[in-house]
Tab-separated table of C-alpha atoms in Angstrom:
chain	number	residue	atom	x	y	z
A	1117	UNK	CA	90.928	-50.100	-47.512
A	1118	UNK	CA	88.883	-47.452	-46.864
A	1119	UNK	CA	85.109	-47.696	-47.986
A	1120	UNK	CA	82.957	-44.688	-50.340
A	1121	UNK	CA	79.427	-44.317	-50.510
A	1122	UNK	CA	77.380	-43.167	-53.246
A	1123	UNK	CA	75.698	-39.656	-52.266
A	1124	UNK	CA	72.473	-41.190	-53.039
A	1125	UNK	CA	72.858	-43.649	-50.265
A	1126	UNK	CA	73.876	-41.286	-47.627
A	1127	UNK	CA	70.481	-38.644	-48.224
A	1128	UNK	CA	68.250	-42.113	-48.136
A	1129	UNK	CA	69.532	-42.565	-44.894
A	1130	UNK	CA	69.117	-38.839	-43.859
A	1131	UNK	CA	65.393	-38.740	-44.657
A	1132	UNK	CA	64.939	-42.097	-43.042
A	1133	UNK	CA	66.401	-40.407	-39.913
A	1134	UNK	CA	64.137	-37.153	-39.752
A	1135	UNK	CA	61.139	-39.306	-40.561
A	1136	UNK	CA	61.601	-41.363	-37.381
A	1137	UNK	CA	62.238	-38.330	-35.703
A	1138	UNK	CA	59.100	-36.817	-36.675
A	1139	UNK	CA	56.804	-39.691	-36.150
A	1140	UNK	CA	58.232	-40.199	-32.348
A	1141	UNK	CA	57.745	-36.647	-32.243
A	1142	UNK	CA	54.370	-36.733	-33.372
A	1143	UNK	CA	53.234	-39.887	-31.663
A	1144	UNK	CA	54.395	-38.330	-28.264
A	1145	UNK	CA	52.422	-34.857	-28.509
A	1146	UNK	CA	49.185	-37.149	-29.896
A	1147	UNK	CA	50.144	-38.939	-26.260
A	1148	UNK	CA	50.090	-35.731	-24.542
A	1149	UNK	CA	47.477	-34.551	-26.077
A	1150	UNK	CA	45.654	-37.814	-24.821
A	1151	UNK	CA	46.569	-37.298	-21.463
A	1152	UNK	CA	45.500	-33.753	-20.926
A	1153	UNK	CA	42.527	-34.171	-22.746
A	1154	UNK	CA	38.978	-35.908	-22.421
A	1155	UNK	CA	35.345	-36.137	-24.219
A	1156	UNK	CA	32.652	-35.456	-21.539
A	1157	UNK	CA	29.331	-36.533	-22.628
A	1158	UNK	CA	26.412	-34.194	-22.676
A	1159	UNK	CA	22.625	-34.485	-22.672
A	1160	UNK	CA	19.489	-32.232	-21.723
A	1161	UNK	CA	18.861	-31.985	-18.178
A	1162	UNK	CA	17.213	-29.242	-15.489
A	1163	UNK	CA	19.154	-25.852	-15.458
A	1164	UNK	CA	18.334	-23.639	-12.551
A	1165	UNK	CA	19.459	-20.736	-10.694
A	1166	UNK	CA	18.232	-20.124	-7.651
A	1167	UNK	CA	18.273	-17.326	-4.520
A	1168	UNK	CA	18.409	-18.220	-1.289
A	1169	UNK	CA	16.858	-16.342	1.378
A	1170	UNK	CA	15.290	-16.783	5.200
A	1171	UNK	CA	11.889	-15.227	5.941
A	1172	UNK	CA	8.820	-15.901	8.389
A	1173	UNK	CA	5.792	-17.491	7.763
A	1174	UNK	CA	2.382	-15.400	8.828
A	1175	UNK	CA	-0.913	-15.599	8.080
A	1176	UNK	CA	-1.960	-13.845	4.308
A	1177	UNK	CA	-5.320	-12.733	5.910
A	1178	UNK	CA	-5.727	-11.077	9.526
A	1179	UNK	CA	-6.886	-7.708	10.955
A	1180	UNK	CA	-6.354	-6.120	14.219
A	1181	UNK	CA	-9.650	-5.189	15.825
A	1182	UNK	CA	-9.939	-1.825	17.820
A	1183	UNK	CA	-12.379	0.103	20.343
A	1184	UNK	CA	-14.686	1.674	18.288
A	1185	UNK	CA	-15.126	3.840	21.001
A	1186	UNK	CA	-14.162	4.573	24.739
A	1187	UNK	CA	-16.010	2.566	27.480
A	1188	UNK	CA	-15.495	-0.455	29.537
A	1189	UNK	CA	-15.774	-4.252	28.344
A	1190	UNK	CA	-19.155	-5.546	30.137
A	1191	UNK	CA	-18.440	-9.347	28.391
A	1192	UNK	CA	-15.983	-11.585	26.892
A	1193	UNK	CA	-17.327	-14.203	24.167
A	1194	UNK	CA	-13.784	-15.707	22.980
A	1195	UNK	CA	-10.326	-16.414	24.019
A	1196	UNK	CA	-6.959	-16.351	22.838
A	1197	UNK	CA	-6.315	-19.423	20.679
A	1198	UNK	CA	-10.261	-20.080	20.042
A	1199	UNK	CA	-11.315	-20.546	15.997
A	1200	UNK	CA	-14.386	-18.368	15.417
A	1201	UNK	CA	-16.552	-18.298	12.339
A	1202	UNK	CA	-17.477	-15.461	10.366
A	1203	UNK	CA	-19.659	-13.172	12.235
A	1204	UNK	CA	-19.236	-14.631	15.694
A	1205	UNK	CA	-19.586	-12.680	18.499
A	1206	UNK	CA	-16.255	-11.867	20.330
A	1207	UNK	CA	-17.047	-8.989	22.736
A	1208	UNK	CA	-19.535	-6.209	24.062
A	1209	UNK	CA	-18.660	-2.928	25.107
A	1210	UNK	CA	-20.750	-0.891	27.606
A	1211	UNK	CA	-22.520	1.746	25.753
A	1212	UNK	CA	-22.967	4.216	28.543
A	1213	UNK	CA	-20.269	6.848	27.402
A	1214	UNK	CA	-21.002	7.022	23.487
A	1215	UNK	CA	-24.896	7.421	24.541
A	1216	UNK	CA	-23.934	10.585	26.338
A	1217	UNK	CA	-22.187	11.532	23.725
A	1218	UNK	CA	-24.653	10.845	20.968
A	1219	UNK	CA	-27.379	12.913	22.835
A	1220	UNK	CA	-24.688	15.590	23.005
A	1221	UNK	CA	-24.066	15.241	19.247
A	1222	UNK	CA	-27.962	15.019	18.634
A	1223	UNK	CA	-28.907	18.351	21.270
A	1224	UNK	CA	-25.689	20.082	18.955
A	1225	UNK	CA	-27.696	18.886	15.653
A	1226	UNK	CA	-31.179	20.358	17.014
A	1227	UNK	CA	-29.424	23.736	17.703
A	1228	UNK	CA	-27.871	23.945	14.479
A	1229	UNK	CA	-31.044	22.553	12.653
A	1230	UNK	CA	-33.157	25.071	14.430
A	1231	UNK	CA	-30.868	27.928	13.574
A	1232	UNK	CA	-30.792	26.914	9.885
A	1233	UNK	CA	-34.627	26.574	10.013
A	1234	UNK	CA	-34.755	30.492	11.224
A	1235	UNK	CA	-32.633	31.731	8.657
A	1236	UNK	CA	-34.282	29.895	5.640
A	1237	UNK	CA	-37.500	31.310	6.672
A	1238	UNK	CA	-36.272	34.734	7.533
A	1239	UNK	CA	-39.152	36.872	5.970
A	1240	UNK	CA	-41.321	35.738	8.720
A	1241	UNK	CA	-38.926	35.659	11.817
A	1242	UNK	CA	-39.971	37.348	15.399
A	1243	UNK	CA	-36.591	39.941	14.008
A	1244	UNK	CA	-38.166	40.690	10.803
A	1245	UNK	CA	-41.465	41.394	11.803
A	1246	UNK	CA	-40.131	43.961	14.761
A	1247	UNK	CA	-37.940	45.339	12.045
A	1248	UNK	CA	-41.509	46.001	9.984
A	1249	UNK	CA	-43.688	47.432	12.699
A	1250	UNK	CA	-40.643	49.427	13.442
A	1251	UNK	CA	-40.608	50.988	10.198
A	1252	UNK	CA	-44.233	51.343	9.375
A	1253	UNK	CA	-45.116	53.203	13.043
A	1254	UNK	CA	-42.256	55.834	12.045
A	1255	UNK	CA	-43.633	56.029	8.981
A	1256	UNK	CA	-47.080	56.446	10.750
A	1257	UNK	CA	-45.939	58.504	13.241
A	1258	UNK	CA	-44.171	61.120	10.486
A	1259	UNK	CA	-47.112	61.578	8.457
A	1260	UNK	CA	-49.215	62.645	11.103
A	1261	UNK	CA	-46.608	65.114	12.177
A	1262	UNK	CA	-46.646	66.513	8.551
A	1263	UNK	CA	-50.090	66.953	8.712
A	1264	UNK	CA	-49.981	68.401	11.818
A	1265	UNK	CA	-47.394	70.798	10.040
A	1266	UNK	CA	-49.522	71.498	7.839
A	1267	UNK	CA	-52.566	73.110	9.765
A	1268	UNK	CA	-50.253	75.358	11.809
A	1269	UNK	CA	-48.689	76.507	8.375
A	1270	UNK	CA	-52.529	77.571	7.730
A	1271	UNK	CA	-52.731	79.085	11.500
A	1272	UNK	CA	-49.722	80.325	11.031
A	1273	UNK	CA	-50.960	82.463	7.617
A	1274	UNK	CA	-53.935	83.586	9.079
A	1275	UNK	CA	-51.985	85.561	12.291
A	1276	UNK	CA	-53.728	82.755	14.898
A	1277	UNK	CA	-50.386	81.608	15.908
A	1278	UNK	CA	-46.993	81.947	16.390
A	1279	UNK	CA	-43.749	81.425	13.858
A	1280	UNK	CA	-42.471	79.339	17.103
A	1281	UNK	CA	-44.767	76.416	16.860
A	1282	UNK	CA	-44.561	75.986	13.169
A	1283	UNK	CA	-40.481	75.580	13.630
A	1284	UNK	CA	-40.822	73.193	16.117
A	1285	UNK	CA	-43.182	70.986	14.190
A	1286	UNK	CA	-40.418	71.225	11.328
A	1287	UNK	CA	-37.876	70.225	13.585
A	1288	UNK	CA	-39.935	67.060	14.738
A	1289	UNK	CA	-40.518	66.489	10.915
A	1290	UNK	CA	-37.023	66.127	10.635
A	1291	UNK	CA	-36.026	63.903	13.277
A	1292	UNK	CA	-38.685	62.247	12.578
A	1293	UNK	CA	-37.589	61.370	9.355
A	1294	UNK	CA	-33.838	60.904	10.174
A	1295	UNK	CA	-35.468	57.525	12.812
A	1296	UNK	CA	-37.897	56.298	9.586
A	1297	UNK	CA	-34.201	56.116	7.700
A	1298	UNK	CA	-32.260	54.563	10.692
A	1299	UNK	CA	-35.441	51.764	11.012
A	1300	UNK	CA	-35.224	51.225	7.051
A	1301	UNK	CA	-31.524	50.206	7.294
A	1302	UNK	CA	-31.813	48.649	9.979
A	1303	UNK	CA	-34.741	46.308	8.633
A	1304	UNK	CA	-32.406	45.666	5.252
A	1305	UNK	CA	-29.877	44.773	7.436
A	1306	UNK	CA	-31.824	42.189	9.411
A	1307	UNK	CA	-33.039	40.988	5.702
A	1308	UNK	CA	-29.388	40.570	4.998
A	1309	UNK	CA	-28.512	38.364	7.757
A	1310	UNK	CA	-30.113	35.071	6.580
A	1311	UNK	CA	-28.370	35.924	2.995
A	1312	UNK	CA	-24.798	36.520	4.398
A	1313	UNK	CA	-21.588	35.288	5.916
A	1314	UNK	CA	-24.077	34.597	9.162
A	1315	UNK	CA	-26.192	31.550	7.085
A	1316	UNK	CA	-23.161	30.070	5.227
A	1317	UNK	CA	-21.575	29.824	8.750
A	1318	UNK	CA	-25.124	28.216	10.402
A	1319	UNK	CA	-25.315	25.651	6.895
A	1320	UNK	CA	-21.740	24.876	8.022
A	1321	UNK	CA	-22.504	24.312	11.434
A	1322	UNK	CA	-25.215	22.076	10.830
A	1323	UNK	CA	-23.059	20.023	8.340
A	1324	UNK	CA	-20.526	19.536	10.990
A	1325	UNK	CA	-23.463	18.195	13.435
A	1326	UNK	CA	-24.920	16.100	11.479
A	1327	UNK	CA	-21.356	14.895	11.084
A	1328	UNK	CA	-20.390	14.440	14.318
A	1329	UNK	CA	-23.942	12.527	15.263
A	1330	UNK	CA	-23.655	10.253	12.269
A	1331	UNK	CA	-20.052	8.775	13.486
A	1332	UNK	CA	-21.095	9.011	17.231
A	1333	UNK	CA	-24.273	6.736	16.077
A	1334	UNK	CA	-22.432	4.949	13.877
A	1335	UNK	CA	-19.803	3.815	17.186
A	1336	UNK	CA	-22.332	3.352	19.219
A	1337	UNK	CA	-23.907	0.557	16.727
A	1338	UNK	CA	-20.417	-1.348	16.612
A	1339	UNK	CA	-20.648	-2.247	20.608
A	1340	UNK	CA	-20.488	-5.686	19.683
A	1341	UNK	CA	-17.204	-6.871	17.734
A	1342	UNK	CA	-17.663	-9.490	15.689
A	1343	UNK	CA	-15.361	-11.746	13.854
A	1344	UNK	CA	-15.094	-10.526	9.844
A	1345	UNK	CA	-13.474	-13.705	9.043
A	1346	UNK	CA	-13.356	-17.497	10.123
A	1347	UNK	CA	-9.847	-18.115	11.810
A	1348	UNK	CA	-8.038	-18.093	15.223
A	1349	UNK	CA	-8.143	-14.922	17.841
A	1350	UNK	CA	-4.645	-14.248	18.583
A	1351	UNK	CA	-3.076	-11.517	20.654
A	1352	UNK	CA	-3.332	-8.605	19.260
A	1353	UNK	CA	-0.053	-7.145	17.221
A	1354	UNK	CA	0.954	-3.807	19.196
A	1355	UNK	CA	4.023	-1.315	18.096
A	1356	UNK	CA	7.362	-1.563	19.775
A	1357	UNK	CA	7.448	-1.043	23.274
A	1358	UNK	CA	3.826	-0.764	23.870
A	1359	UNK	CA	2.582	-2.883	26.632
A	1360	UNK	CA	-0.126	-5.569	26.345
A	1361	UNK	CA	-3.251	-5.034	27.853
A	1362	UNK	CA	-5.330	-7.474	29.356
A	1363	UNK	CA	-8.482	-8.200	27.830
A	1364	UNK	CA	-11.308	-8.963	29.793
A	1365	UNK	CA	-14.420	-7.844	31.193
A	1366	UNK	CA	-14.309	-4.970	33.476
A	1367	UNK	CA	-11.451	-3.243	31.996
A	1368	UNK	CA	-11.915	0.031	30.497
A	1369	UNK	CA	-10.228	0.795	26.908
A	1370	UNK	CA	-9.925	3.946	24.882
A	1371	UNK	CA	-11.369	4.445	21.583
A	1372	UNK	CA	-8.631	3.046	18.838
A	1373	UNK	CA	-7.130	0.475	21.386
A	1374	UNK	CA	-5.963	-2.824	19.705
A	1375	UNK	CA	-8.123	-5.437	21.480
A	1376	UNK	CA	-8.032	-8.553	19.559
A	1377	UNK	CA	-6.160	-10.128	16.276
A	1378	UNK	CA	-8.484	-12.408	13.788
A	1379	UNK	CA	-5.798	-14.532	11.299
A	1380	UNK	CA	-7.129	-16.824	8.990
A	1381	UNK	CA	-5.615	-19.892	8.366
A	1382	UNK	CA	-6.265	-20.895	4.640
A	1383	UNK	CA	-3.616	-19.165	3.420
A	1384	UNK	CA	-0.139	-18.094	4.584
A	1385	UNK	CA	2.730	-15.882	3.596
A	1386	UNK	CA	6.218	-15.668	4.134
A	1387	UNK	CA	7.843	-12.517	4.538
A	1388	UNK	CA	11.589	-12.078	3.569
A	1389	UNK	CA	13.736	-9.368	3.079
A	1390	UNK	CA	16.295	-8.984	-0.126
A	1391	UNK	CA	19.556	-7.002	-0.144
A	1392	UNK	CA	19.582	-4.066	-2.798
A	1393	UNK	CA	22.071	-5.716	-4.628
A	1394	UNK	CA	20.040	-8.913	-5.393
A	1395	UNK	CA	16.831	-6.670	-6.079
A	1396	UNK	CA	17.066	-6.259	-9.609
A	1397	UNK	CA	16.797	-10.139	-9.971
A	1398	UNK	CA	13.664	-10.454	-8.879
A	1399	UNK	CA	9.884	-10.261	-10.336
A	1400	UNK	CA	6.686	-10.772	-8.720
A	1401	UNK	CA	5.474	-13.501	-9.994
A	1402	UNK	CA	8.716	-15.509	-9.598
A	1403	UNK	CA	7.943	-19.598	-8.240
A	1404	UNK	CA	9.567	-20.034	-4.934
A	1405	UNK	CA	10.486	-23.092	-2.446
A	1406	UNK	CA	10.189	-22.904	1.202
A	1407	UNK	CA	11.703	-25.909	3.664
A	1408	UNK	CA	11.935	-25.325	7.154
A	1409	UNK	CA	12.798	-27.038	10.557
A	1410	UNK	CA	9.590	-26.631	11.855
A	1411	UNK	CA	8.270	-28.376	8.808
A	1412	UNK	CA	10.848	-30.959	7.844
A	1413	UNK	CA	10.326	-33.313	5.290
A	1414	UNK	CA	8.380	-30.622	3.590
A	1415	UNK	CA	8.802	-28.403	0.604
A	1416	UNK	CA	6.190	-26.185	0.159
A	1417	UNK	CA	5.917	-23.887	-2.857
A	1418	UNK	CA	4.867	-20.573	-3.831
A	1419	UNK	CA	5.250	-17.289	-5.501
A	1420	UNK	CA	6.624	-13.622	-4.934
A	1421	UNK	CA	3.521	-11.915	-4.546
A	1422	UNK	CA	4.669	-8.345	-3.741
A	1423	UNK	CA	8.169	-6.713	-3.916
A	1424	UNK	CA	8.257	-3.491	-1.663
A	1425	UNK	CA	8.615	0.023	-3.203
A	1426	UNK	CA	10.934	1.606	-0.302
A	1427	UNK	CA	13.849	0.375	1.469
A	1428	UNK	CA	14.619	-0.343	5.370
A	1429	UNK	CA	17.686	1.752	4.689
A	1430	UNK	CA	19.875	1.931	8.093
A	1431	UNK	CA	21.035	5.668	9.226
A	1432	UNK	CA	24.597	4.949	8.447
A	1433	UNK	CA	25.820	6.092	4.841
A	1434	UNK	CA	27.142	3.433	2.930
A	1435	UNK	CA	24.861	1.097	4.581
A	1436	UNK	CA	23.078	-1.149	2.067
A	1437	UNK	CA	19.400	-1.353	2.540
A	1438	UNK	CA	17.025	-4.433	2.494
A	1439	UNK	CA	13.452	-3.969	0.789
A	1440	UNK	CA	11.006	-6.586	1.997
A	1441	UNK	CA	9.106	-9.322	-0.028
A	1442	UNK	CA	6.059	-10.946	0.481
A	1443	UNK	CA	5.810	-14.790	-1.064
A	1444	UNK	CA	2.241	-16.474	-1.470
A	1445	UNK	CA	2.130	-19.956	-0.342
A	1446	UNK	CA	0.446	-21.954	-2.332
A	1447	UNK	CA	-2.775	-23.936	-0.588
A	1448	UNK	CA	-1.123	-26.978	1.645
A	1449	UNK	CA	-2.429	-30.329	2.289
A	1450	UNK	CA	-3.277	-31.493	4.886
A	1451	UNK	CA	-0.270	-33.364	6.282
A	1452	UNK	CA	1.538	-29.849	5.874
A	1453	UNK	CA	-1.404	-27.763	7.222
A	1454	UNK	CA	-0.758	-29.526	10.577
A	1455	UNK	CA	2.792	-28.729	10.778
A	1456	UNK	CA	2.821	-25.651	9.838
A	1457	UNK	CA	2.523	-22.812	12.488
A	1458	UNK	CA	2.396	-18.970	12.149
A	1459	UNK	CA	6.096	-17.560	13.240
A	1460	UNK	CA	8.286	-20.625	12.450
A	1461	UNK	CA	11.271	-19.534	10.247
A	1462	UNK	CA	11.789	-20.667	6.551
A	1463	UNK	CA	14.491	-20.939	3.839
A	1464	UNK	CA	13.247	-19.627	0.268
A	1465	UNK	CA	15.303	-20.587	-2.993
A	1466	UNK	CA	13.768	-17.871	-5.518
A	1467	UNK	CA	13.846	-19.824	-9.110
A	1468	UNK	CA	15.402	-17.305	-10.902
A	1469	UNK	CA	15.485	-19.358	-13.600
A	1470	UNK	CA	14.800	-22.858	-14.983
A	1471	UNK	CA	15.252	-24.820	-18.306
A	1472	UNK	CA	14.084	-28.185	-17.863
A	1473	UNK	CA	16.693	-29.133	-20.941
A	1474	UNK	CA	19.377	-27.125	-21.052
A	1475	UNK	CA	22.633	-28.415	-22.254
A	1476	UNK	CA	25.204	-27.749	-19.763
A	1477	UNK	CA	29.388	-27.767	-20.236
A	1478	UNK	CA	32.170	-27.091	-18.250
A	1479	UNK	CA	33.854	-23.748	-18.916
A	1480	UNK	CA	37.143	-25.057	-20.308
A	1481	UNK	CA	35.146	-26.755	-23.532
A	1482	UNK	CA	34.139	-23.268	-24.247
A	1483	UNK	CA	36.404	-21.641	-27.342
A	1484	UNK	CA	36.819	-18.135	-28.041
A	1485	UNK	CA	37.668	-18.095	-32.268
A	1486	UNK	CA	39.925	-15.294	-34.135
A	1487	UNK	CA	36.332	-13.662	-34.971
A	1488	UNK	CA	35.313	-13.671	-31.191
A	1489	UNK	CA	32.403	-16.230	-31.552
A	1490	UNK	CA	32.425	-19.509	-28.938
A	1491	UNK	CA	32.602	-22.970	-30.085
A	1492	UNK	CA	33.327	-26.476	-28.748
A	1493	UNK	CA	34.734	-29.411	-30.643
A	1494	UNK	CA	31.812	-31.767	-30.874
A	1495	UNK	CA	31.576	-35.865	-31.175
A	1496	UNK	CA	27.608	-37.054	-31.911
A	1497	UNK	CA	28.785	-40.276	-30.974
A	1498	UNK	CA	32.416	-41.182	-29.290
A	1499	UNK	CA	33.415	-42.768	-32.617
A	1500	UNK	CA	32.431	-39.877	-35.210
A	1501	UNK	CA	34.575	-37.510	-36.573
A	1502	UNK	CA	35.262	-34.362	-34.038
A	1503	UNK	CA	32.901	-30.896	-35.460
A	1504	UNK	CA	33.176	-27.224	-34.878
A	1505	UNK	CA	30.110	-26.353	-33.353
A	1506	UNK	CA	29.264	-22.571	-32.047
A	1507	UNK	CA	27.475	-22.081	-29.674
A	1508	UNK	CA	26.005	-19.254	-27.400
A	1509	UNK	CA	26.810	-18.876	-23.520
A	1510	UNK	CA	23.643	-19.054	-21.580
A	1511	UNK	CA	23.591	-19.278	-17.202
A	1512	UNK	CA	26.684	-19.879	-14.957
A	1513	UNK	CA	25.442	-22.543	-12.408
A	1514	UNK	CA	27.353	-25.135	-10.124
A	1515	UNK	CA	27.953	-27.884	-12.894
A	1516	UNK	CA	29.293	-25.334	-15.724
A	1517	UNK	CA	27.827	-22.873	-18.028
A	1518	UNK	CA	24.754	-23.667	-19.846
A	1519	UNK	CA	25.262	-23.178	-23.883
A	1520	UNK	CA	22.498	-22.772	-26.792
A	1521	UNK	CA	23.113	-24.517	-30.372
A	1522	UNK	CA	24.285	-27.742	-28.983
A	1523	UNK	CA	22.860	-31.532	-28.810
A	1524	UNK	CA	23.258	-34.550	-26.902
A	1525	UNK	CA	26.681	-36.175	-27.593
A	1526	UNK	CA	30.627	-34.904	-26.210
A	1527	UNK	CA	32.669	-32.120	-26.299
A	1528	UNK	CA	36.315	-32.113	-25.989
A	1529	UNK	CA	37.095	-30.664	-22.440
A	1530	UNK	CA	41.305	-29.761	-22.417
């Protein structure tokens, strides 16, 4: 006998069906969900980017010191690798070249100061005075002719003589008068002379001599170097491919020759080089730590000091170019002061930048909304109810991306 069921029954049943379905459905993706997802916990910490570069340590404070003037070196007070103190004698030079030339430059000066003297008191100079007598015996000399003239003209009226003789005292009045002109110019001219081109040109001279016997006295009061710092005398630093000279007594050095290198200790440098494509993230001023092998166990700090204007750009095009940086070492103590030594090699991480407590998430917490704003889901505590929380990207570094608007507690990382 067959069996009927009331319609009722049969869409009970149905809904009981797709409500099982649903909740295995739903307690499967929760299980998924589960599995591909975790809460990390969070909390302040240091956030840093750094640089890394290699560089040189030197010293901050030395100076080459040169010849001050050709000659020979009669005595040697130091050696290489000897401390000196401020103002210690290092070496003498023989002074018997720069005397002749200082009593060359002083004879020149004389000369020139003599010359000047003349022409500033030119009124009463042997030239002048010539000039004068010059002009006043022609002038002398042509009055008596006219009155000479004169009393033939009379002679001449009265039939005692002949027309002859009273033309030929004319004629001498003339020339006589022509050499009174030629002795007046003249004697302006010879006026002229200490006013002209002639006495700018002797002031200039002079200037030039007094010059020239200022720096000649001035080497010849430097034949004693002395140290201008306390620190270590080192071997001079020369320019590719010049050769070294021995220092020592006897040898004979031109004026400008590097003869010895004064580096101070108390403070050193390291000097580094930065590719222009890492340039525009630095700023003088920027902390620094140096480690080395010469100096292990060590971390010294410091701070870029100076960044360099122009570039060591190669010839090639295309090439990048490297622009060098100087790092100031702070002071070191004294178990570092005796490891350190001037030429050892160094590794540099510039702090680009530090947040002693940033908060710090992985990249796949961070949640890009419909409006384009980030946000992470949030927990204060692993039991509270999960938040929305924006937040800003800050710095990528190794352990994630570092985020502002967020606290201590856990984000949901998929």
């Amino acid at each position: 006998m067959t069996k009927y069921y009331p319609l009722q029954s049969i869409l009970l049943i149905l809904l009981i069906m797709v409500a099982g379905i649903i909740f295995w459905q739903s307690d499967n993706t929760s299980q998924a969900e589960s599995m591909q997802a975790k809460w990390l916990q969070v909390q302040p910490q240091l956030v840093e980017q750094q640089l890394g570069l290699v560089g040189r340590i030197r010293a901050a404070k030395q100076k080459n010191l040169s010849a001050p003037f050709e000659g020979v070196i009669s005595e040697m007070f130091v050696q290489e690798g000897q401390t000196v103190e401020v103002g210690q004698m290092l070496l003498r030079l023989d002074p018997g070249q720069i005397e002749i030339k200082q009593r060359q430059a002083q004879a020149e000066l004389l000369k020139a100061q003599r010359e000047v003297h003349q022409l500033r008191n030119w009124d009463s100079s042997p030239e002048v005075s010539r000039a004068r007598r010059a002009v006043q015996t022609a002038r002398t000399t042509l009055d008596n002719i006219k009155a000479n003239l004169r009393d033939t003209q009379k002679l001449f009226e009265r039939g005692i003589i002949a027309r002859m003789e009273v033309d030929m005292l004319m004629q001498q009045v003339h020339a006589q008068q022509q050499d009174l002109l030629s002795l007046q110019d003249e004697l302006q001219n010879i006026k002229a002379r200490a006013q002209g081109e002639e006495r700018k040109i002797a002031e200039m001279e002079l200037t030039n001599a007094q010059a020239r016997y200022h720096a000649v006295t001035a080497q010849s009061e430097h034949q004693v170097l002395k140290a201008p710092f306390s620190g270590v005398v080192v071997r001079p630093t020369l320019s590719e491919g010049s050769k070294t000279a021995i220092i020592q007594a006897g040898v004979q050095v031109s004026q400008g020759a590097p003869l010895l290198t004064i580096v101070g200790l108390d403070r050193i440098q390291v000097l580094t080089q930065v590719e222009e494509t890492d340039l525009h993230q630095l700023r003088e001023g920027m902390p620094v730590k140096i480690m080395g092998n010469g100096f292990a166990g060590q971390t010294l700090t410091g701070h870029i000091a100076t960044i360099a204007i122009q570039g060591n750009a190669a010839d090639s095009p295309g090439t990048a170019a490297y622009y060098d940086v100087v790092i100031a070492v702070d002071p070191l103590k004294n178990e570092a002061a005796q490891q350190i030594r001037l030429g050892m090699s160094a590794r540099l991480a510039i702090i680009l930048y530090r947040n002693e407590h940033g908060i710090v998430v992985p990249p796949q917490a961070l949640v890009t909304d419909n409006d384009g704003s980030t946000y992470v889901t949030y927990r204060a505590t692993i039991d509270a109810v999960p938040l929305k929380i924006p937040v800003v990207p800050g710095q990528a570094i190794t352990q994630g991306i570092e985020v502002q608007g967020l606290q201590a507690g856990y984000v949901l990382v998929p």
